[in-house]
Amino acid sequence: MKLSSQTIEALAQLLDDCAVQAHDTLKITDAHPDMDWDDAYAVQDAMRRRQLQRGARMVGFKAGLTSHAKMRQMGVDTPVFGYLLDSFSVPDGGACKVEELIHPKVEPEIAFVTKHELKGPGCHLGSVLAATDFVIPAIEVIDSRYRDFKFDLKSVVADNTSAARFVVGGQPMAAGGVDLRTVGVVLEKNGEPVAFGAGAAVLSHPAAAVAMLANHLSAHGETIPAGSLILSGGITEAVAVKAGDNVTLRVQGMGSTGMRFI
Ligand code: 0L1
Ligand code: MG
């Protein structure tokens, strides 16, 4: 690690304040060009501790940048991982307040809910499917705390991979009840289809992203507990939203979910 514990705490406070006050900042590697991956995840962990101390509860994890469309959109070549809190959850069909966010974008995703603990190293697609209680359509709202979504991967990791809000809904399905590679998704904004894709866009199979997450967490001494919700990553590129927009995700054979931006 290259950063002192005081610097890590200060960066966590900076990013946490940006999220709470809905204002942006420059990417943190501008001031700390030497920071390494361990520093980046240490800032993310420090931010998580701050939020849990304020009373938030962990509900699960997310994988980000797991599709080629997203990697191309952001000019990067590797997935990243973050955490999900209860305060990020929006009820199905509910309202998401834009004034609490900086510059939100939405991503169509497949969420996994686990019935058994998932542990790396060596976690693979089969272990994920065996540990999955159900899969369900999800929309993630990302909201980078960095000005104009301009960042590098270490800055994004520190910023909890831009996690902000999510909604899940539609028809929960047993993982064996749907072919997650060929399942089609349509994202609609204000009734117009704006992005399309199939599950295979996420690392050839969305469960592969969950396996990568479990293996990543094991390197940090953490597992995915039973009952966790996991967002496996955007199937298409992210779509910008503003107050007044209505967003719906339709997943083939799995129903739909959505939210309103007010
Ligand atoms: O969930 C995601 O794929 C987002 C990862 C972070 C990069 C971004 O803000 O687009
Ligand atoms: Mg995402």
Coordinates of C-alpha atoms in Angstrom, one line a residue, residues 73-235:
Q73 CA -18.0 3.0 -22.8
M74 CA -15.6 3.6 -19.9
G75 CA -12.3 2.8 -21.8
V76 CA -11.3 0.1 -19.3
D77 CA -10.5 -3.7 -19.5
T78 CA -11.3 -5.3 -16.1
P79 CA -14.3 -5.7 -13.8
V80 CA -14.5 -4.0 -10.4
F81 CA -16.5 -4.8 -7.3
G82 CA -18.5 -2.8 -4.7
Y83 CA -21.0 -3.2 -1.9
L84 CA -24.8 -2.5 -1.7
L85 CA -26.5 -1.0 1.3
D86 CA -30.2 -1.0 2.2
S87 CA -30.3 2.8 1.7
F88 CA -29.6 2.2 -2.1
S89 CA -32.8 0.2 -2.6
V90 CA -35.8 1.8 -4.4
P91 CA -39.2 -0.1 -4.3
D92 CA -40.3 -1.6 -7.6
G93 CA -42.1 1.2 -9.5
G94 CA -41.0 3.7 -6.9
A95 CA -39.4 7.1 -7.0
C96 CA -35.8 7.9 -7.1
K97 CA -35.0 11.5 -6.1
V98 CA -32.6 13.1 -8.6
E99 CA -31.8 15.9 -6.2
E100 CA -30.0 13.3 -4.0
L101 CA -27.8 12.4 -7.0
I102 CA -25.2 14.1 -9.2
H103 CA -25.6 12.7 -12.7
P104 CA -27.4 9.4 -12.6
K105 CA -27.3 6.7 -15.3
V106 CA -29.2 3.4 -15.4
E107 CA -28.0 -0.1 -16.3
P108 CA -30.0 -3.2 -17.0
E109 CA -28.8 -6.1 -14.9
I110 CA -29.5 -9.6 -13.6
A111 CA -29.5 -9.8 -9.8
F112 CA -28.7 -13.0 -7.9
V113 CA -30.0 -13.8 -4.4
T114 CA -28.0 -16.4 -2.6
K115 CA -29.3 -19.2 -0.4
H116 CA -25.9 -20.5 0.7
E117 CA -22.6 -18.7 1.5
L118 CA -20.3 -18.4 -1.5
K119 CA -16.6 -18.5 -0.8
G120 CA -13.5 -18.2 -2.9
P121 CA -10.9 -19.0 -4.0
G122 CA -11.9 -21.4 -6.7
C123 CA -15.5 -20.3 -6.9
H124 CA -16.9 -21.0 -10.3
L125 CA -20.0 -20.7 -12.3
G126 CA -21.3 -24.1 -11.0
S127 CA -20.8 -23.1 -7.4
V128 CA -22.7 -19.8 -8.0
L129 CA -25.7 -21.6 -9.6
A130 CA -25.8 -24.1 -6.8
A131 CA -25.8 -21.4 -4.2
T132 CA -28.4 -19.2 -5.9
D133 CA -31.8 -19.0 -4.4
F134 CA -33.2 -17.0 -7.4
V135 CA -32.4 -14.6 -10.1
I136 CA -34.4 -11.4 -10.7
P137 CA -34.4 -8.4 -13.1
A138 CA -32.6 -5.4 -11.7
I139 CA -31.8 -1.8 -12.7
E140 CA -28.8 -0.3 -11.1
V141 CA -28.5 3.5 -10.9
I142 CA -24.9 4.5 -11.0
D143 CA -23.8 8.0 -10.0
S144 CA -20.0 8.5 -10.1
R145 CA -18.9 11.1 -7.5
Y146 CA -16.3 12.2 -10.1
R147 CA -16.8 15.2 -12.3
D148 CA -18.3 14.3 -15.7
F149 CA -17.8 10.5 -14.9
K150 CA -14.1 11.1 -15.7
F151 CA -12.0 8.6 -13.7
D152 CA -9.6 5.7 -13.8
L153 CA -10.2 2.3 -12.3
K154 CA -8.6 2.9 -9.0
S155 CA -10.6 6.0 -8.4
V156 CA -13.8 4.2 -9.4
V157 CA -13.0 1.3 -6.9
A158 CA -12.5 3.8 -4.1
D159 CA -15.8 5.4 -5.0
N160 CA -17.6 2.0 -4.5
T161 CA -17.8 1.6 -8.3
S162 CA -20.3 4.5 -8.6
A163 CA -23.0 2.5 -6.7
A164 CA -26.0 4.7 -5.8
R165 CA -29.4 3.1 -6.1
F166 CA -31.1 -0.1 -7.4
V167 CA -34.5 -1.6 -8.0
V168 CA -35.3 -5.3 -8.4
G169 CA -38.7 -6.7 -9.4
G170 CA -40.5 -8.9 -11.9
Q171 CA -40.6 -12.7 -11.7
P172 CA -37.9 -14.3 -9.5
M173 CA -36.7 -17.5 -11.2
A174 CA -34.6 -20.4 -10.1
A175 CA -31.2 -20.1 -11.7
G176 CA -31.9 -23.4 -13.6
G177 CA -35.2 -22.1 -14.9
V178 CA -33.7 -19.6 -17.3
D179 CA -30.8 -19.6 -19.7
L180 CA -29.0 -16.6 -18.4
R181 CA -26.8 -16.5 -21.6
T182 CA -29.5 -16.1 -24.1
V183 CA -32.1 -14.3 -22.0
G184 CA -33.0 -11.0 -23.7
V185 CA -33.3 -7.6 -22.0
V186 CA -34.9 -4.4 -23.2
L187 CA -34.4 -1.2 -21.3
E188 CA -37.1 1.5 -21.9
K189 CA -37.0 5.2 -21.1
N190 CA -40.3 7.0 -21.2
G191 CA -41.8 4.1 -23.2
E192 CA -39.1 4.0 -25.8
P193 CA -36.6 1.1 -26.1
V194 CA -33.2 2.6 -25.5
A195 CA -30.9 -0.4 -25.0
F196 CA -31.1 -4.1 -25.8
G197 CA -28.9 -7.1 -25.0
A198 CA -28.6 -10.7 -23.8
G199 CA -27.2 -12.1 -20.6
A200 CA -24.1 -13.4 -22.3
A201 CA -22.9 -9.8 -22.7
V202 CA -21.8 -10.2 -19.0
L203 CA -18.6 -12.3 -19.1
S204 CA -20.4 -14.9 -21.3
H205 CA -22.7 -15.7 -18.4
P206 CA -23.8 -13.4 -15.5
A207 CA -23.0 -16.1 -12.9
A208 CA -19.3 -15.8 -14.0
A209 CA -19.3 -12.2 -12.6
V210 CA -20.6 -13.5 -9.2
A211 CA -17.9 -16.1 -9.2
M212 CA -15.3 -13.4 -9.9
L213 CA -16.7 -11.4 -7.0
A214 CA -16.5 -14.3 -4.6
N215 CA -12.9 -14.9 -5.6
H216 CA -12.1 -11.2 -5.3
L217 CA -13.6 -11.1 -1.8
S218 CA -11.7 -14.1 -0.6
A219 CA -8.5 -12.2 -1.3
H220 CA -9.8 -9.6 1.2
G221 CA -10.9 -12.3 3.8
E222 CA -14.6 -11.8 3.0
T223 CA -17.3 -14.2 1.7
I224 CA -20.8 -13.7 0.1
P225 CA -23.2 -14.6 2.9
A226 CA -26.4 -16.5 2.3
G227 CA -29.3 -14.0 1.6
S228 CA -27.1 -11.6 -0.3
L229 CA -28.3 -9.6 -3.3
I230 CA -25.7 -9.4 -6.1
L231 CA -25.8 -7.1 -9.1
S232 CA -23.9 -8.9 -11.8
G233 CA -23.2 -5.9 -14.0
G234 CA -24.7 -3.8 -16.8
I235 CA -25.7 -5.9 -19.9

